[in-house]
Structure formats: structure tokens, C-alpha cells
Coordinates of C-alpha atoms in Angstrom, one line a residue:
X1 CA 66.2 67.1 26.7
X2 CA 64.2 69.2 29.3
X3 CA 62.6 72.4 28.0
X4 CA 62.6 76.2 29.7
X5 CA 60.5 75.4 32.7
X6 CA 57.1 77.9 31.9
X7 CA 55.1 80.2 34.3
X8 CA 52.5 81.1 33.2
X9 CA 51.1 84.2 35.9
X10 CA 48.6 86.9 37.1
X11 CA 49.6 89.9 38.5
X12 CA 46.7 91.5 39.8
X13 CA 46.8 94.8 42.2
X14 CA 46.6 92.7 45.3
X15 CA 48.1 89.8 44.3
X16 CA 50.6 87.9 42.2
X17 CA 49.6 83.8 40.9
X18 CA 51.6 81.3 39.6
X19 CA 51.8 77.6 38.4
X20 CA 54.4 76.0 36.4
X21 CA 54.7 74.0 33.6
X22 CA 57.8 71.7 32.8
X23 CA 58.8 68.2 31.1
X24 CA 54.4 67.7 30.7
X25 CA 53.4 69.1 34.2
X26 CA 51.4 71.2 35.7
X27 CA 52.5 72.4 38.8
X28 CA 50.2 74.4 41.6
X29 CA 52.9 77.0 42.5
X30 CA 52.1 79.9 45.0
X31 CA 51.4 83.4 45.1
X32 CA 52.5 86.4 46.2
X33 CA 51.1 90.1 48.0
X34 CA 51.8 92.8 45.4
X35 CA 53.7 94.6 48.4
X36 CA 56.2 91.8 49.0
X37 CA 56.9 91.9 44.8
X38 CA 60.5 93.7 44.3
X39 CA 63.2 92.9 42.1
X40 CA 65.5 90.6 44.9
X41 CA 62.2 87.5 45.1
X42 CA 61.2 88.3 41.4
X43 CA 65.0 86.6 40.4
X44 CA 64.7 83.7 43.0
X45 CA 61.8 82.6 41.4
X46 CA 61.4 83.3 38.4
X47 CA 65.4 84.0 36.6
X48 CA 65.9 81.0 33.8
X49 CA 62.2 80.9 33.1
X50 CA 60.2 81.4 30.3
X51 CA 56.8 83.9 31.7
X52 CA 53.5 84.2 30.0
X53 CA 52.0 87.3 32.2
X54 CA 49.0 88.6 32.3
X55 CA 48.6 91.9 34.5
X56 CA 47.0 94.7 35.2
X57 CA 49.8 96.7 37.2
X58 CA 52.8 98.1 35.1
X59 CA 55.0 98.9 37.3
X60 CA 55.7 95.3 38.3
X61 CA 55.8 94.2 34.6
X62 CA 58.5 96.8 33.8
X63 CA 60.4 94.9 37.0
X64 CA 59.9 91.4 35.2
X65 CA 61.6 93.0 32.0
X66 CA 64.5 94.2 33.2
X67 CA 65.4 91.1 35.2
X68 CA 67.4 89.6 31.4
X69 CA 67.3 86.6 32.9
X70 CA 63.9 85.6 32.8
X71 CA 62.2 85.5 29.1
X72 CA 58.5 87.7 29.4
X73 CA 55.9 87.4 27.2
X74 CA 53.0 89.6 27.8
X75 CA 49.4 88.5 27.0
X76 CA 46.3 90.8 27.3
X77 CA 43.0 89.9 26.3
X78 CA 43.7 91.4 22.9
X79 CA 46.0 89.0 22.0
X80 CA 42.5 86.2 22.4
X81 CA 40.4 87.4 20.2
X82 CA 38.0 83.7 20.1
X83 CA 37.5 84.3 24.0
X84 CA 35.1 87.0 25.6
X85 CA 34.3 88.0 28.1
X86 CA 31.5 91.1 29.1
X87 CA 33.9 92.8 31.6
X88 CA 32.3 96.8 33.3
X89 CA 36.1 97.6 34.4
X90 CA 38.2 96.4 32.0
X91 CA 41.4 98.3 32.2
X92 CA 41.1 95.8 36.0
X93 CA 41.4 92.7 33.7
X94 CA 44.6 91.3 33.5

């Protein structure tokens, strides 16, 4: 029996980049320009999947959260304490 397809999604101010993991295989998928992200497109790509999301765009976060057929988990840098970075503007990092 196969598990639900999982997407790893990076949502930035200019683009949404994603890849998938399913049945033991990673697949490089694609990206969308942030201006082209809408409810119809998000449902078409991610409906019925599990999405791990790192984001700096609250409006797009809300879009994912509003679609019940997508199971979302949002990851922030604070959620991964064993990885450290030096960033001048942490609010710009998803």
C-alpha cells in the first residue's frame, strides 16, 4: 500500500518551489512565480497530499490552510534548533 505523496515547499516573495517524495523516491518538480499562486492552482497541484512548508508569505500560507484536502505542516527555523544560520534579516527566511 502506498503512502500519501509528500511535497516539500519553499514559499518566497518571488516564487514557490517544490519537490515531492513518494514511495521512496524524490522527484524534482517545479516552481511557480508567487504572482501566479492562487487557490485553483494550489488545489490542482497539491490536493490529497501532505505538504511540509517553509514560508515568508502569510497570504499564501493562508491559502494552503484554507484548502481542506491538503494536509499542511509549516516549518520555521525555530522548529529546527540544531541547524544554525547567520542571517541579517531573519524575517526574509522561510
